CSV table of C-alpha atoms in Angstrom, one decimal:
chain,number,residue,atom,x,y,z
Q,25,UNK,CA,99.2,-128.0,32.6
Q,26,UNK,CA,97.3,-128.1,36.1
Q,27,UNK,CA,100.0,-130.4,37.7
Q,28,UNK,CA,102.9,-128.0,36.6
Q,29,UNK,CA,104.1,-126.3,40.3
Q,30,UNK,CA,103.3,-129.5,42.1
Q,31,UNK,CA,104.2,-132.8,40.3
Q,32,UNK,CA,106.9,-131.0,38.7
Q,33,UNK,CA,108.0,-127.5,38.1
Q,34,UNK,CA,106.1,-124.8,36.6
Q,35,UNK,CA,109.4,-122.6,35.5
Q,36,UNK,CA,110.4,-122.8,31.8
Q,37,UNK,CA,113.9,-122.7,32.3
Q,38,UNK,CA,114.3,-125.3,35.6
Q,39,UNK,CA,111.8,-127.7,33.6
Q,40,UNK,CA,114.5,-127.4,30.5
Q,41,UNK,CA,117.6,-128.1,32.7
Q,42,UNK,CA,115.6,-131.2,34.3
Q,43,UNK,CA,114.7,-132.6,31.2
Q,44,UNK,CA,117.8,-132.1,29.4
Q,45,UNK,CA,119.9,-133.8,32.0
Q,46,UNK,CA,117.8,-136.3,32.7
Q,47,UNK,CA,117.7,-137.1,28.9
Q,48,UNK,CA,121.2,-136.8,28.4
Q,49,UNK,CA,122.0,-139.5,31.2
Q,50,UNK,CA,120.1,-141.8,29.8
Q,51,UNK,CA,120.7,-144.8,27.9
Q,52,UNK,CA,120.3,-145.1,24.2
Q,53,UNK,CA,119.6,-148.6,22.8
Q,54,UNK,CA,120.6,-149.8,19.4
Q,55,UNK,CA,117.3,-150.8,18.1
Q,56,UNK,CA,116.7,-153.0,15.2
Q,57,UNK,CA,114.1,-150.7,13.7
Q,58,UNK,CA,111.8,-147.8,14.2
Q,59,UNK,CA,110.6,-147.5,17.8
Q,60,UNK,CA,106.9,-147.9,17.4
Q,61,UNK,CA,105.9,-148.4,21.0
Q,62,UNK,CA,107.2,-146.9,24.1
Q,63,UNK,CA,105.8,-147.5,27.9
Q,64,UNK,CA,106.6,-145.0,30.3
Q,65,UNK,CA,105.1,-143.9,34.0
Q,66,UNK,CA,103.5,-141.1,35.0
Q,67,UNK,CA,104.3,-140.2,38.9
Q,68,UNK,CA,105.4,-137.0,39.7
Q,69,UNK,CA,109.1,-136.2,38.2
Q,70,UNK,CA,110.8,-136.5,41.3
Q,71,UNK,CA,110.1,-140.3,41.2
Q,72,UNK,CA,109.9,-141.0,37.8
Q,73,UNK,CA,111.6,-138.8,35.3
Q,74,UNK,CA,114.7,-140.8,35.0
Q,75,UNK,CA,112.8,-144.1,33.8
Q,76,UNK,CA,110.6,-142.3,31.4
Q,77,UNK,CA,114.0,-140.5,29.9
Q,78,UNK,CA,115.3,-143.9,29.1
Q,79,UNK,CA,112.0,-144.3,27.2
Q,80,UNK,CA,111.9,-140.9,25.4
Q,81,UNK,CA,115.8,-141.1,24.6
Q,82,UNK,CA,115.5,-143.8,22.0
Q,83,UNK,CA,113.0,-141.8,19.8
Q,84,UNK,CA,114.4,-139.8,16.6
Q,85,UNK,CA,112.0,-137.2,16.5
Q,86,UNK,CA,112.3,-136.6,12.8
Q,87,UNK,CA,110.9,-139.8,11.9
Q,88,UNK,CA,107.2,-139.0,13.2
Q,89,UNK,CA,104.5,-136.7,12.4
Q,90,UNK,CA,102.0,-138.3,15.0
Q,91,UNK,CA,102.2,-139.4,18.9
Q,92,UNK,CA,99.5,-141.3,20.3
Q,93,UNK,CA,99.1,-141.0,24.0
Q,94,UNK,CA,97.1,-143.7,25.9
Q,95,UNK,CA,96.8,-143.2,29.5
Q,96,UNK,CA,94.7,-145.0,32.3
Q,97,UNK,CA,91.9,-142.7,33.7
Q,98,UNK,CA,92.3,-142.4,37.0
Q,99,UNK,CA,89.2,-140.3,38.4
Q,100,UNK,CA,86.5,-140.8,35.8
Q,101,UNK,CA,84.6,-144.1,35.9
Q,102,UNK,CA,84.8,-145.2,31.7
Q,103,UNK,CA,84.1,-148.6,30.6
Q,104,UNK,CA,85.3,-147.2,26.9
Q,105,UNK,CA,87.9,-144.6,25.5
Q,106,UNK,CA,87.5,-141.2,25.5
Q,107,UNK,CA,89.0,-138.4,23.1
Q,108,UNK,CA,90.4,-135.1,24.1
Q,109,UNK,CA,88.1,-132.2,22.4
Q,110,UNK,CA,91.2,-129.7,23.3
Q,111,UNK,CA,93.3,-128.1,20.3
Q,112,UNK,CA,96.4,-128.0,22.3
Q,113,UNK,CA,98.0,-128.8,25.0
Q,114,UNK,CA,99.9,-126.3,26.7
Q,115,UNK,CA,103.6,-127.0,28.4
Q,116,UNK,CA,105.8,-124.7,31.0
Q,117,UNK,CA,108.4,-125.4,27.2
Q,118,UNK,CA,106.1,-124.8,24.9
Q,119,UNK,CA,102.3,-126.1,23.3
Q,120,UNK,CA,101.8,-129.4,21.4
Q,121,UNK,CA,99.0,-129.4,18.5
Q,122,UNK,CA,96.4,-131.5,18.9
Q,123,UNK,CA,95.3,-133.7,15.8
Q,124,UNK,CA,91.9,-133.1,15.7
Q,125,UNK,CA,91.9,-134.8,12.2
Q,126,UNK,CA,92.7,-138.1,13.6
Q,127,UNK,CA,90.2,-137.4,16.8
Q,128,UNK,CA,87.4,-136.5,14.4
Q,129,UNK,CA,87.7,-139.7,12.7
Q,130,UNK,CA,87.8,-141.9,15.8
Q,131,UNK,CA,85.1,-140.2,17.6
Q,132,UNK,CA,83.2,-142.0,14.5
Q,133,UNK,CA,84.4,-145.6,15.5
Q,134,UNK,CA,82.5,-147.3,17.8
Q,135,UNK,CA,83.5,-147.2,21.8
Q,136,UNK,CA,85.0,-143.8,21.7
Q,137,UNK,CA,83.6,-140.8,23.4
Q,138,UNK,CA,84.7,-137.0,23.9
Q,139,UNK,CA,86.4,-136.0,27.5
Q,140,UNK,CA,85.1,-132.9,29.0
Q,141,UNK,CA,88.2,-130.1,30.0
Q,142,UNK,CA,88.1,-130.8,33.6
Q,143,UNK,CA,88.3,-134.9,32.7
Q,144,UNK,CA,91.2,-134.3,30.6
Q,145,UNK,CA,92.7,-131.6,32.8
Q,146,UNK,CA,92.6,-133.7,36.0
Q,147,UNK,CA,93.9,-137.2,34.3
Q,148,UNK,CA,97.9,-137.2,35.4
Q,149,UNK,CA,98.5,-140.2,33.3
Q,150,UNK,CA,98.3,-138.0,30.0
Q,151,UNK,CA,99.7,-135.0,31.5
Q,152,UNK,CA,102.7,-136.0,32.8
Q,153,UNK,CA,104.1,-137.1,29.4
Q,154,UNK,CA,103.2,-133.8,27.6
Q,155,UNK,CA,106.5,-132.2,28.6
Q,156,UNK,CA,108.6,-135.2,27.7
Q,157,UNK,CA,107.0,-135.4,24.5
Q,158,UNK,CA,107.6,-131.7,23.9
Q,159,UNK,CA,111.3,-131.7,25.2
Q,160,UNK,CA,112.1,-134.9,22.6
Q,161,UNK,CA,110.1,-133.3,20.0
Q,162,UNK,CA,111.0,-129.7,19.8
Q,163,UNK,CA,110.0,-127.8,16.7
Q,164,UNK,CA,109.5,-130.5,14.8
Q,165,UNK,CA,106.1,-130.9,12.9
Q,166,UNK,CA,104.3,-133.3,14.5
Q,167,UNK,CA,100.3,-133.6,16.3
Q,168,UNK,CA,99.3,-135.5,19.7
Q,169,UNK,CA,96.3,-137.5,20.0
Q,170,UNK,CA,95.5,-138.1,23.8
Q,171,UNK,CA,93.2,-141.0,24.6
Q,172,UNK,CA,92.3,-141.5,27.9
Q,173,UNK,CA,91.6,-145.5,28.4
Q,174,UNK,CA,89.0,-146.7,30.9
Q,175,UNK,CA,88.3,-150.1,32.5
Q,176,UNK,CA,88.0,-152.8,29.3
Q,177,UNK,CA,87.3,-156.6,29.3
Q,178,UNK,CA,89.4,-158.6,27.2
Q,179,UNK,CA,87.2,-158.6,23.8
Q,180,UNK,CA,87.1,-154.7,24.2
Q,181,UNK,CA,91.1,-154.5,24.4
Q,182,UNK,CA,90.9,-156.9,21.2
Q,183,UNK,CA,88.5,-154.3,19.5
Q,184,UNK,CA,90.4,-151.2,20.0
Q,185,UNK,CA,93.4,-152.9,19.6
Q,186,UNK,CA,91.9,-153.7,15.5
Q,187,UNK,CA,90.9,-150.1,15.5
Q,188,UNK,CA,94.6,-148.6,16.6
Q,189,UNK,CA,96.0,-150.8,14.0
Q,190,UNK,CA,95.7,-148.8,11.3
Q,191,UNK,CA,97.9,-146.0,13.0
Q,192,UNK,CA,100.5,-148.9,14.6
Q,193,UNK,CA,100.9,-149.9,10.6
Q,194,UNK,CA,101.9,-146.1,9.7
Q,195,UNK,CA,105.6,-145.5,10.2
Q,196,UNK,CA,105.3,-141.9,11.1
Q,197,UNK,CA,102.9,-142.7,14.2
Q,198,UNK,CA,104.7,-143.1,17.7
Q,199,UNK,CA,102.5,-144.8,20.5
Q,200,UNK,CA,103.2,-144.1,23.9
Q,201,UNK,CA,101.3,-146.3,27.1
Q,202,UNK,CA,101.5,-144.3,30.2
Q,203,UNK,CA,102.0,-146.8,32.8
Q,204,UNK,CA,103.3,-147.2,36.3
Q,205,UNK,CA,103.7,-150.8,37.7
Q,206,UNK,CA,103.4,-152.2,40.8
Q,207,UNK,CA,101.8,-149.9,43.7
Q,208,UNK,CA,102.4,-152.0,46.7
Q,209,UNK,CA,101.2,-151.6,50.3
Q,210,UNK,CA,98.2,-150.0,52.5
Q,211,UNK,CA,97.4,-147.5,50.0
Q,212,UNK,CA,96.7,-149.9,47.3
Q,213,UNK,CA,95.7,-152.8,49.5
Q,214,UNK,CA,98.1,-155.0,47.6
Q,215,UNK,CA,101.0,-156.6,49.5
Q,216,UNK,CA,102.2,-159.8,47.2
Q,217,UNK,CA,105.2,-160.9,48.6
Q,218,UNK,CA,107.4,-164.1,47.6
Q,219,UNK,CA,109.8,-164.8,50.6
Q,220,UNK,CA,111.9,-167.0,48.1
Q,221,UNK,CA,112.6,-163.9,45.9
Q,222,UNK,CA,114.4,-162.2,48.8
Q,223,UNK,CA,113.3,-158.9,50.5
Q,224,UNK,CA,109.9,-157.1,49.1
Q,225,UNK,CA,111.7,-154.9,46.9
Q,226,UNK,CA,113.4,-157.9,45.3
Q,227,UNK,CA,109.7,-159.9,44.9
Q,228,UNK,CA,107.8,-157.0,43.5
Q,229,UNK,CA,110.7,-156.6,41.0
Q,230,UNK,CA,110.4,-160.0,39.8
Q,231,UNK,CA,107.0,-159.8,39.7
Q,232,UNK,CA,107.1,-156.6,37.7
Q,233,UNK,CA,109.8,-158.2,35.1
Q,234,UNK,CA,107.3,-161.3,34.7
Q,235,UNK,CA,105.0,-159.0,33.8
Q,236,UNK,CA,107.4,-157.1,31.3
Q,237,UNK,CA,108.4,-160.5,29.8
Q,238,UNK,CA,104.8,-161.4,28.5
Q,239,UNK,CA,104.9,-157.1,27.0
Q,240,UNK,CA,108.1,-157.8,25.5
Q,241,UNK,CA,106.8,-161.3,23.9
Q,242,UNK,CA,103.8,-159.1,22.4
Q,243,UNK,CA,101.7,-161.6,24.2
Q,244,UNK,CA,98.2,-160.3,25.2
Q,245,UNK,CA,97.0,-163.2,26.0
Q,246,UNK,CA,99.7,-164.3,28.5
Q,247,UNK,CA,99.8,-160.4,30.0
Q,248,UNK,CA,96.1,-161.1,31.0
Q,249,UNK,CA,96.8,-164.4,32.4
Q,250,UNK,CA,99.9,-163.0,34.4
Q,251,UNK,CA,97.5,-160.3,35.6
Q,252,UNK,CA,94.4,-162.8,36.5
Q,253,UNK,CA,97.0,-165.0,38.8
Q,254,UNK,CA,98.9,-161.9,40.4
Q,255,UNK,CA,96.3,-159.3,40.6
Q,256,UNK,CA,99.6,-157.0,39.8
Q,257,UNK,CA,98.2,-153.3,40.4
Q,258,UNK,CA,99.5,-152.5,36.6
Q,259,UNK,CA,97.4,-149.0,36.6
Q,260,UNK,CA,98.3,-148.9,32.5
Q,261,UNK,CA,97.3,-152.4,31.9
Q,262,UNK,CA,94.5,-151.5,29.3
Q,263,UNK,CA,96.4,-149.0,27.4
Q,264,UNK,CA,99.1,-151.7,27.4
Q,265,UNK,CA,97.1,-154.4,26.5
Q,266,UNK,CA,95.1,-152.5,23.7
Q,267,UNK,CA,98.7,-152.1,22.2
Q,268,UNK,CA,99.2,-155.8,22.3
Q,269,UNK,CA,96.6,-157.1,20.6
Q,270,UNK,CA,97.4,-154.4,17.9
Q,271,UNK,CA,100.8,-155.9,17.8
Q,272,UNK,CA,99.7,-159.2,17.8
């Protein structure tokens, strides 16, 4: 939990209160069936926890034995996917066991390598979901499969989707794709703006919602075309695309 104490509090009581309050405030949606995939952001909790809670509030932890977490690599140059070599992920509110059996199985598949511990600990796209997962699942019996996703072409996104389809078909496995959406401004060299959409924030919202529509339609090709056309800086585009390819 290397980001505890900076990106979120490292104090157990404070973190429990914060997570409980946000999950309680989140709206629970009536779903047509079991939640199989959710997408949540990975910024500091002061920026994104309210949004993340809306996703996790709809998870019934008694229904799953496994969570597969896919997060984009921010610090390591990857053109494939990397698996955690850890056996436990620690949080200020408790620990989560890693599903080493599934990790070993995936390691034998093409396109996977193991993360070094420093790579694993540095990647916030994975860590920022861990306390939420622990809070929601509590003492329920489940294990975690953390996967760091590199910069992939469409062929590789489709290939990983096929590999993970086995687990998508497992009703006791929940997938989490870690992703923020538009990163706008000088720091990201991205200034997309359509004046006819209103103010800058309104233009950004409309831009993101176009991408969300392709995701909701389970349309990996449409999502790819959207990204090509807009160059939207969705950092979890590849984890999302892997899941869309598994679903199709």
